Amino acid sequence: FHIGWEDLPQNTKTLVLLFIDNDAIPVCGFSWIHWTVANIDPSLKELKVNASQEMNLLEGVTSWASGIIPSDWKLTHEEATGFGGCAPPDKPHIYTIEVYALDVELDLKKGFYFNEMYHKMQNHILDKKVLHAKYLTK
């Protein structure tokens, strides 16, 4: 998907993006993380379609590497780093996209877990915006 931003708070050094499916809780027991991106350069103004594949982004691991995924579906940590597409198995799901403006660059390495990013963001969030999008199943 394409996402853009403007009018960021003064002193914004980096942006963080979280793409999550809270409607996955009844299906798998937790909110499914589809994408985490840290240290996005705010001067980019946007992430275009296929940014995960076409840009050099600092991306975290998705829930596709979760220990509760059946082995024939589970991806390795490396394979599950980057954007993990939508695949609601039961009904249309509402996906949440959160973008945070931070006053620091986060000390993370490719393949980080969301909780690592979350803890390092604390006390550095200048602003947060949330979008919701419905993904329709066939």
PDB file of C-alpha atoms in Angstrom:
ATOM      1  CA  PHE A   1       0.000   0.000   0.000  1.00  0.00           C
ATOM      2  CA  HIS A   2       0.998   3.625  -0.412  1.00  0.00           C
ATOM      3  CA  ILE A   3       1.230   5.910   2.630  1.00  0.00           C
ATOM      4  CA  GLY A   4       2.404   9.512   2.911  1.00  0.00           C
ATOM      5  CA  TRP A   5       2.842  12.217   5.536  1.00  0.00           C
ATOM      6  CA  GLU A   6       3.185  15.956   5.894  1.00  0.00           C
ATOM      7  CA  ASP A   7       3.158  18.644   8.593  1.00  0.00           C
ATOM      8  CA  LEU A   8       5.316  16.647  10.995  1.00  0.00           C
ATOM      9  CA  PRO A   9       6.124  18.038  14.430  1.00  0.00           C
ATOM     10  CA  GLN A  10       9.236  20.162  14.800  1.00  0.00           C
ATOM     11  CA  ASN A  11      12.294  18.125  15.794  1.00  0.00           C
ATOM     12  CA  THR A  12      11.055  14.954  14.042  1.00  0.00           C
ATOM     13  CA  LYS A  13      14.176  12.864  13.372  1.00  0.00           C
ATOM     14  CA  THR A  14      12.582   9.597  12.235  1.00  0.00           C
ATOM     15  CA  LEU A  15       9.232   7.900  11.706  1.00  0.00           C
ATOM     16  CA  VAL A  16       8.088   4.469  12.800  1.00  0.00           C
ATOM     17  CA  LEU A  17       5.315   2.452  11.144  1.00  0.00           C
ATOM     18  CA  LEU A  18       3.288  -0.415  12.576  1.00  0.00           C
ATOM     19  CA  PHE A  19       0.794  -2.382  10.445  1.00  0.00           C
ATOM     20  CA  ILE A  20      -1.260  -4.720  12.609  1.00  0.00           C
ATOM     21  CA  ASP A  21      -4.440  -6.828  12.478  1.00  0.00           C
ATOM     22  CA  ASN A  22      -6.301  -6.793  15.787  1.00  0.00           C
ATOM     23  CA  ASP A  23      -9.151  -8.792  14.211  1.00  0.00           C
ATOM     24  CA  ALA A  24      -6.754 -11.756  14.151  1.00  0.00           C
ATOM     25  CA  ILE A  25      -7.163 -12.245  17.915  1.00  0.00           C
ATOM     26  CA  PRO A  26     -10.154 -14.654  17.649  1.00  0.00           C
ATOM     27  CA  VAL A  27      -8.333 -16.589  14.903  1.00  0.00           C
ATOM     28  CA  CYS A  28      -4.834 -16.984  16.341  1.00  0.00           C
ATOM     29  CA  GLY A  29      -5.014 -15.564  19.859  1.00  0.00           C
ATOM     30  CA  PHE A  30      -3.016 -12.353  19.339  1.00  0.00           C
ATOM     31  CA  SER A  31      -2.826  -9.214  17.202  1.00  0.00           C
ATOM     32  CA  TRP A  32      -1.052 -10.165  13.991  1.00  0.00           C
ATOM     33  CA  ILE A  33       1.927  -7.966  13.122  1.00  0.00           C
ATOM     34  CA  HIS A  34       2.151  -7.519   9.348  1.00  0.00           C
ATOM     35  CA  TRP A  35       4.870  -4.869   9.182  1.00  0.00           C
ATOM     36  CA  THR A  36       7.120  -2.812  11.401  1.00  0.00           C
ATOM     37  CA  VAL A  37       9.491  -0.199  10.016  1.00  0.00           C
ATOM     38  CA  ALA A  38      11.844   1.949  12.088  1.00  0.00           C
ATOM     39  CA  ASN A  39      13.985   4.987  11.342  1.00  0.00           C
ATOM     40  CA  ILE A  40      12.047   6.111   8.270  1.00  0.00           C
ATOM     41  CA  ASP A  41      13.526   9.337   6.925  1.00  0.00           C
ATOM     42  CA  PRO A  42      10.712  11.905   7.306  1.00  0.00           C
ATOM     43  CA  SER A  43      11.975  13.842   4.283  1.00  0.00           C
ATOM     44  CA  LEU A  44      10.870  10.939   2.050  1.00  0.00           C
ATOM     45  CA  LYS A  45       7.257  12.191   2.461  1.00  0.00           C
ATOM     46  CA  GLU A  46       5.892   8.739   1.510  1.00  0.00           C
ATOM     47  CA  LEU A  47       6.351   5.011   1.203  1.00  0.00           C
ATOM     48  CA  LYS A  48       5.129   3.827  -2.159  1.00  0.00           C
ATOM     49  CA  VAL A  49       3.560   0.501  -3.049  1.00  0.00           C
ATOM     50  CA  ASN A  50       6.134  -2.307  -2.673  1.00  0.00           C
ATOM     51  CA  ALA A  51       8.397  -0.134  -0.478  1.00  0.00           C
ATOM     52  CA  SER A  52       9.306  -3.228   1.538  1.00  0.00           C
ATOM     53  CA  GLN A  53      10.762  -4.862  -1.569  1.00  0.00           C
ATOM     54  CA  GLU A  54      12.076  -1.808  -3.384  1.00  0.00           C
ATOM     55  CA  MET A  55      13.583   0.337  -0.621  1.00  0.00           C
ATOM     56  CA  ASN A  56      16.324  -0.241   1.907  1.00  0.00           C
ATOM     57  CA  LEU A  57      14.154   0.030   5.037  1.00  0.00           C
ATOM     58  CA  LEU A  58      14.915  -1.011   8.603  1.00  0.00           C
ATOM     59  CA  GLU A  59      12.184  -3.634   8.987  1.00  0.00           C
ATOM     60  CA  GLY A  60      11.212  -5.897  11.833  1.00  0.00           C
ATOM     61  CA  VAL A  61       9.983  -9.465  11.916  1.00  0.00           C
ATOM     62  CA  THR A  62       6.283 -10.193  11.402  1.00  0.00           C
ATOM     63  CA  SER A  63       3.978 -12.694  13.040  1.00  0.00           C
ATOM     64  CA  TRP A  64       4.674 -15.084  10.146  1.00  0.00           C
ATOM     65  CA  ALA A  65       7.612 -16.290  12.271  1.00  0.00           C
ATOM     66  CA  SER A  66       5.431 -16.920  15.330  1.00  0.00           C
ATOM     67  CA  GLY A  67       6.045 -20.088  17.294  1.00  0.00           C
ATOM     68  CA  ILE A  68       2.359 -21.041  17.128  1.00  0.00           C
ATOM     69  CA  ILE A  69       2.180 -21.074  13.320  1.00  0.00           C
ATOM     70  CA  PRO A  70       1.977 -24.616  11.891  1.00  0.00           C
ATOM     71  CA  SER A  71       5.386 -25.628  10.548  1.00  0.00           C
ATOM     72  CA  ASP A  72       4.140 -25.851   6.946  1.00  0.00           C
ATOM     73  CA  TRP A  73       3.096 -22.154   7.108  1.00  0.00           C
ATOM     74  CA  LYS A  74       5.770 -20.756   9.409  1.00  0.00           C
ATOM     75  CA  LEU A  75       8.544 -18.636   7.930  1.00  0.00           C
ATOM     76  CA  THR A  76      12.079 -18.308   9.218  1.00  0.00           C
ATOM     77  CA  HIS A  77      13.026 -15.144  11.075  1.00  0.00           C
ATOM     78  CA  GLU A  78      14.765 -13.848   7.963  1.00  0.00           C
ATOM     79  CA  GLU A  79      11.878 -14.766   5.621  1.00  0.00           C
ATOM     80  CA  ALA A  80       9.378 -13.089   7.971  1.00  0.00           C
ATOM     81  CA  THR A  81      11.307  -9.806   8.113  1.00  0.00           C
ATOM     82  CA  GLY A  82       9.614  -7.156   5.977  1.00  0.00           C
ATOM     83  CA  PHE A  83       6.013  -6.758   4.861  1.00  0.00           C
ATOM     84  CA  GLY A  84       3.829  -9.803   5.462  1.00  0.00           C
ATOM     85  CA  GLY A  85       0.656  -9.432   3.415  1.00  0.00           C
ATOM     86  CA  CYS A  86      -2.959  -9.626   4.469  1.00  0.00           C
ATOM     87  CA  ALA A  87      -4.622 -13.042   4.543  1.00  0.00           C
ATOM     88  CA  PRO A  88      -7.676 -12.996   6.804  1.00  0.00           C
ATOM     89  CA  PRO A  89      -8.967 -16.580   6.923  1.00  0.00           C
ATOM     90  CA  ASP A  90     -12.428 -15.996   8.350  1.00  0.00           C
ATOM     91  CA  LYS A  91     -14.002 -12.664   7.362  1.00  0.00           C
ATOM     92  CA  PRO A  92     -13.058  -9.102   6.356  1.00  0.00           C
ATOM     93  CA  HIS A  93     -10.567  -7.654   8.846  1.00  0.00           C
ATOM     94  CA  ILE A  94      -9.900  -4.070   9.904  1.00  0.00           C
ATOM     95  CA  TYR A  95      -6.174  -3.342   9.747  1.00  0.00           C
ATOM     96  CA  THR A  96      -4.527  -0.614  11.789  1.00  0.00           C
ATOM     97  CA  ILE A  97      -1.643   1.478  10.524  1.00  0.00           C
ATOM     98  CA  GLU A  98       0.124   3.555  13.148  1.00  0.00           C
ATOM     99  CA  VAL A  99       2.773   6.132  12.245  1.00  0.00           C
ATOM    100  CA  TYR A 100       4.859   7.708  14.990  1.00  0.00           C
ATOM    101  CA  ALA A 101       7.043  10.810  14.745  1.00  0.00           C
ATOM    102  CA  LEU A 102      10.107  10.406  16.965  1.00  0.00           C
ATOM    103  CA  ASP A 103      12.797  12.788  18.152  1.00  0.00           C
ATOM    104  CA  VAL A 104      15.525  10.117  17.850  1.00  0.00           C
ATOM    105  CA  GLU A 105      16.876   7.409  15.592  1.00  0.00           C
ATOM    106  CA  LEU A 106      16.258   4.025  17.198  1.00  0.00           C
ATOM    107  CA  ASP A 107      19.137   1.644  17.860  1.00  0.00           C
ATOM    108  CA  LEU A 108      17.710  -1.439  16.136  1.00  0.00           C
ATOM    109  CA  LYS A 109      18.937  -4.030  13.677  1.00  0.00           C
ATOM    110  CA  LYS A 110      17.058  -5.581  10.743  1.00  0.00           C
ATOM    111  CA  GLY A 111      14.720  -8.310  11.976  1.00  0.00           C
ATOM    112  CA  PHE A 112      13.945  -6.606  15.304  1.00  0.00           C
ATOM    113  CA  TYR A 113      10.827  -7.572  17.231  1.00  0.00           C
ATOM    114  CA  PHE A 114       8.004  -5.083  17.745  1.00  0.00           C
ATOM    115  CA  ASN A 115       8.500  -5.073  21.524  1.00  0.00           C
ATOM    116  CA  GLU A 116      12.134  -3.963  21.052  1.00  0.00           C
ATOM    117  CA  MET A 117      10.983  -1.045  18.912  1.00  0.00           C
ATOM    118  CA  TYR A 118       8.144  -0.245  21.300  1.00  0.00           C
ATOM    119  CA  HIS A 119      10.427   0.027  24.331  1.00  0.00           C
ATOM    120  CA  LYS A 120      13.002   2.172  22.526  1.00  0.00           C
ATOM    121  CA  MET A 121      10.266   4.558  21.302  1.00  0.00           C
ATOM    122  CA  GLN A 122       9.086   5.397  24.807  1.00  0.00           C
ATOM    123  CA  ASN A 123       9.695   9.017  25.845  1.00  0.00           C
ATOM    124  CA  HIS A 124      10.601   9.891  22.241  1.00  0.00           C
ATOM    125  CA  ILE A 125       7.140  10.061  20.614  1.00  0.00           C
ATOM    126  CA  LEU A 126       6.319  13.542  19.329  1.00  0.00           C
ATOM    127  CA  ASP A 127       3.064  12.555  17.619  1.00  0.00           C
ATOM    128  CA  LYS A 128       1.083   9.519  16.483  1.00  0.00           C
ATOM    129  CA  LYS A 129      -1.494   9.086  13.727  1.00  0.00           C
ATOM    130  CA  VAL A 130      -3.686   6.040  13.192  1.00  0.00           C
ATOM    131  CA  LEU A 131      -5.412   4.835  10.030  1.00  0.00           C
ATOM    132  CA  HIS A 132      -7.848   1.945   9.704  1.00  0.00           C
ATOM    133  CA  ALA A 133      -8.449  -0.008   6.515  1.00  0.00           C
ATOM    134  CA  LYS A 134     -10.806  -2.894   5.812  1.00  0.00           C
ATOM    135  CA  TYR A 135      -9.452  -5.835   3.835  1.00  0.00           C
ATOM    136  CA  LEU A 136     -12.243  -7.722   2.131  1.00  0.00           C
ATOM    137  CA  THR A 137     -12.063 -11.461   1.649  1.00  0.00           C
ATOM    138  CA  LYS A 138     -13.491 -13.220  -1.389  1.00  0.00           C
TER     139      LYS A 138
END
